[in-house]
Amino acid sequence: MTTEHVHDEHYWDNFYAEKDQIWSGRPNAALVHEVAGLTPGTALDLGCGEGADAIWLAGQGWTVTAVDISAVALERAARHAEQAGVADRIDWQQHELGKSFPDGQYDLVSAQFLHSVTELPREAILRTASRAVAPGGVLLIEGHLGFPPGEENPHPEIHFPSPAEVIEDLELAEGEWEVLVSREHGREQIDRTGKLIHRRDSTVKLRRLPS
Ligand SMILES: C[S@@+](CC[C@H](N)C(=O)[O-])C[C@H]1O[C@@H](n2cnc3c(N)ncnc32)[C@H](O)[C@@H]1O
């Protein structure tokens, strides 16, 4: 285990240990919207946090592998899955993505707000994610387009890519993918102080063409 590894894992463990619950407990609206029309199969959730997306997917009939760097988040997520009665449909795996990645190919690979103030090789991880999409499957990447408005940006070095940049950085093989969605959109969110804020996000949804 390298020093960098300890640092990133500890950062996120401390982040989650700060409170009993960090996120809303609801699945991301973009995920619900974009997955609604898909036939359930196998799904991979990258950076699953407290597990709301994975639990929602399992409830929709997907067999889910859910990954996070934080053991604190994964333990909490597994507890929520037990309470929701879907524990048998979710395999929780701890990975520091960029250093290790789950085996296999999936009908859906989802990365919802896979951002970090620690060093995160996001483009490389998403390229690996694209290779984990089974032929005919979908890659769904939701990202922020900036820090919450009104908040001082403590990390100006973090780049929030446009949908076009996300697609370009994937370096996809020509003729093997269909772009289903590539858009920027607004969203309302309750921030950590309970205030309603408006954010700009990006959605990229791609289908790997059947071979
Ligand atoms: C902004 S949160 C998003 C959580 C969740 N997807 C959501 O939408 O609520 C980013 C998540 O990525 C995880 N993460 C950060 N770096 C990671 C890495 N290198 N490997 C795996 N997970 C990581 C964090 O622990 C955190 O749960």
Coordinates of C-alpha atoms in Angstrom, one line a residue, residues 7-199:
H7 CA -4.0 9.4 1.9
D8 CA -7.0 9.0 -0.6
E9 CA -8.7 6.3 1.3
H10 CA -8.3 8.1 4.6
Y11 CA -9.6 11.3 3.1
W12 CA -12.8 9.6 2.0
D13 CA -13.2 7.5 5.2
N14 CA -12.9 10.7 7.2
F15 CA -15.4 12.5 4.9
Y16 CA -18.0 9.7 5.5
A17 CA -17.2 9.3 9.2
E18 CA -18.0 12.9 9.8
K19 CA -21.8 12.3 9.8
D20 CA -24.1 9.3 10.0
Q21 CA -25.4 10.2 6.5
I22 CA -23.8 12.5 3.9
W23 CA -26.0 12.1 0.8
S24 CA -29.8 12.3 0.5
G25 CA -30.3 8.5 0.4
R26 CA -32.2 9.0 -2.9
P27 CA -30.8 7.7 -6.2
N28 CA -29.4 10.4 -8.5
A29 CA -32.2 11.8 -10.7
A30 CA -30.1 11.5 -13.9
L31 CA -29.4 7.8 -13.3
V32 CA -33.2 7.2 -12.7
H33 CA -34.0 9.1 -15.8
E34 CA -31.4 7.5 -18.1
V35 CA -31.8 4.0 -16.9
A36 CA -35.6 3.9 -16.8
G37 CA -35.9 2.5 -20.4
L38 CA -33.1 -0.1 -20.1
T39 CA -33.7 -3.8 -19.7
P40 CA -32.2 -4.8 -16.3
G41 CA -29.0 -7.0 -16.5
T42 CA -25.7 -6.5 -14.8
A43 CA -24.6 -3.1 -13.6
L44 CA -21.4 -1.6 -12.3
D45 CA -21.6 1.5 -10.1
L46 CA -18.2 3.4 -9.8
G47 CA -17.8 5.6 -6.7
C48 CA -21.1 4.3 -5.2
G49 CA -20.7 6.2 -1.9
E50 CA -23.6 5.3 0.5
G51 CA -25.1 3.1 -2.1
A52 CA -28.4 4.8 -3.0
D53 CA -27.9 4.3 -6.8
A54 CA -26.9 0.6 -6.4
I55 CA -29.8 -0.1 -4.1
W56 CA -32.2 1.6 -6.5
L57 CA -30.8 -0.4 -9.5
A58 CA -31.1 -3.7 -7.5
G59 CA -34.7 -2.8 -6.7
Q60 CA -35.3 -2.4 -10.5
G61 CA -34.0 -6.0 -11.1
W62 CA -30.3 -5.2 -11.9
T63 CA -27.5 -7.4 -10.5
V64 CA -25.1 -4.8 -9.2
T65 CA -21.4 -4.6 -8.5
A66 CA -20.8 -1.4 -6.5
V67 CA -17.3 0.1 -5.9
D68 CA -15.9 2.7 -3.7
I69 CA -12.5 3.6 -2.2
S70 CA -14.1 4.1 1.3
A71 CA -14.7 1.1 3.6
V72 CA -16.8 3.5 5.8
A73 CA -19.1 4.3 2.9
L74 CA -19.3 0.6 1.7
E75 CA -20.3 -0.6 5.2
R76 CA -23.0 2.0 5.4
A77 CA -24.2 1.1 1.9
A78 CA -24.3 -2.6 2.7
R79 CA -26.4 -1.9 5.8
H80 CA -28.9 0.2 3.7
A81 CA -29.1 -2.6 1.2
E82 CA -30.0 -5.1 4.0
Q83 CA -32.7 -2.7 5.2
A84 CA -34.0 -2.3 1.6
G85 CA -34.1 -6.1 1.2
V86 CA -31.8 -6.1 -1.9
A87 CA -28.5 -7.2 -0.2
D88 CA -28.4 -10.4 -2.3
R89 CA -28.4 -8.5 -5.5
I90 CA -25.3 -6.3 -4.7
D91 CA -21.7 -7.1 -4.5
W92 CA -19.8 -4.3 -2.7
Q93 CA -16.2 -4.1 -3.6
Q94 CA -13.5 -1.8 -2.3
H95 CA -11.2 -0.5 -5.0
E96 CA -9.0 2.6 -5.4
L97 CA -10.0 3.0 -9.0
G98 CA -7.0 3.9 -11.1
K99 CA -5.1 1.2 -9.2
S100 CA -7.6 -1.7 -9.4
F101 CA -10.9 -2.3 -11.1
P102 CA -13.6 -5.0 -10.8
D103 CA -13.4 -7.9 -13.2
G104 CA -15.9 -8.6 -16.0
Q105 CA -18.2 -6.8 -18.4
Y106 CA -21.5 -5.2 -17.5
D107 CA -24.7 -4.2 -19.3
L108 CA -24.5 -0.9 -17.6
V109 CA -21.5 0.9 -16.2
S110 CA -22.4 4.1 -14.3
A111 CA -20.1 6.8 -12.9
Q112 CA -22.2 9.3 -11.0
F113 CA -20.2 12.4 -9.9
L114 CA -16.9 10.5 -9.7
H115 CA -15.0 13.6 -8.6
S116 CA -12.5 13.9 -5.8
V117 CA -10.4 16.7 -4.3
T118 CA -7.7 14.0 -3.9
E119 CA -5.7 13.0 -7.0
L120 CA -8.1 11.0 -9.1
P121 CA -7.1 9.7 -12.6
R122 CA -10.6 10.2 -13.7
E123 CA -10.0 10.1 -17.5
A124 CA -8.0 6.8 -17.2
I125 CA -10.7 5.3 -14.9
L126 CA -13.4 6.2 -17.4
R127 CA -11.4 4.7 -20.2
T128 CA -11.2 1.5 -18.2
A129 CA -14.9 1.8 -17.5
S130 CA -15.7 1.9 -21.2
R131 CA -13.8 -1.4 -21.7
A132 CA -16.0 -2.9 -19.0
V133 CA -19.2 -2.3 -21.0
A134 CA -20.5 -5.5 -22.6
P135 CA -21.4 -5.3 -26.3
G136 CA -24.9 -3.8 -26.5
G137 CA -24.4 -2.2 -23.0
V138 CA -24.5 1.4 -21.8
L139 CA -21.9 3.7 -20.3
L140 CA -23.5 6.5 -18.2
I141 CA -21.3 9.3 -16.9
E142 CA -22.8 12.1 -14.9
G143 CA -20.5 14.9 -13.7
H144 CA -20.6 18.4 -12.2
L145 CA -19.6 21.4 -14.3
G146 CA -18.2 23.3 -11.4
F147 CA -18.2 23.7 -7.6
P148 CA -21.5 24.7 -6.0
P149 CA -22.3 28.4 -6.6
G150 CA -21.5 30.8 -3.8
E151 CA -18.9 28.4 -2.4
E152 CA -15.3 29.6 -2.6
N153 CA -13.5 27.1 -4.9
P154 CA -10.8 25.6 -2.7
H155 CA -9.4 23.5 -5.6
P156 CA -9.2 25.6 -8.8
E157 CA -6.9 22.9 -10.2
I158 CA -9.9 20.5 -10.6
H159 CA -11.2 20.6 -14.2
F160 CA -14.8 19.8 -14.7
P161 CA -15.0 18.5 -18.4
S162 CA -17.8 19.3 -20.8
P163 CA -19.7 16.4 -22.2
A164 CA -17.7 16.7 -25.5
E165 CA -14.4 16.6 -23.5
V166 CA -15.6 13.5 -21.5
I167 CA -16.3 11.7 -24.8
E168 CA -13.0 12.8 -26.4
D169 CA -11.1 11.6 -23.3
L170 CA -12.6 8.2 -23.6
E171 CA -10.7 7.6 -26.8
L172 CA -13.4 5.2 -28.1
A173 CA -12.7 3.0 -31.0
E174 CA -14.3 4.4 -34.2
G175 CA -17.6 2.8 -35.2
E176 CA -18.1 0.8 -31.9
W177 CA -20.1 3.3 -30.0
E178 CA -23.3 5.3 -30.4
V179 CA -23.7 8.6 -28.5
L180 CA -27.2 8.5 -26.9
V181 CA -26.9 11.6 -24.7
S182 CA -24.3 14.4 -24.5
R183 CA -25.7 17.4 -22.7
E184 CA -25.3 20.0 -20.0
H185 CA -28.2 20.7 -17.7
G186 CA -29.3 22.6 -14.6
R187 CA -30.3 20.9 -11.4
E188 CA -31.6 22.0 -8.0
Q189 CA -29.9 20.6 -5.0
I190 CA -30.2 21.1 -1.2
D191 CA -26.6 21.8 -0.1
R192 CA -25.0 20.6 3.1
T193 CA -26.4 23.6 5.1
G194 CA -29.9 22.9 3.9
K195 CA -30.0 25.7 1.3
L196 CA -31.5 25.2 -2.1
I197 CA -28.9 25.8 -4.8
H198 CA -28.7 25.5 -8.6
R199 CA -26.0 23.5 -10.2

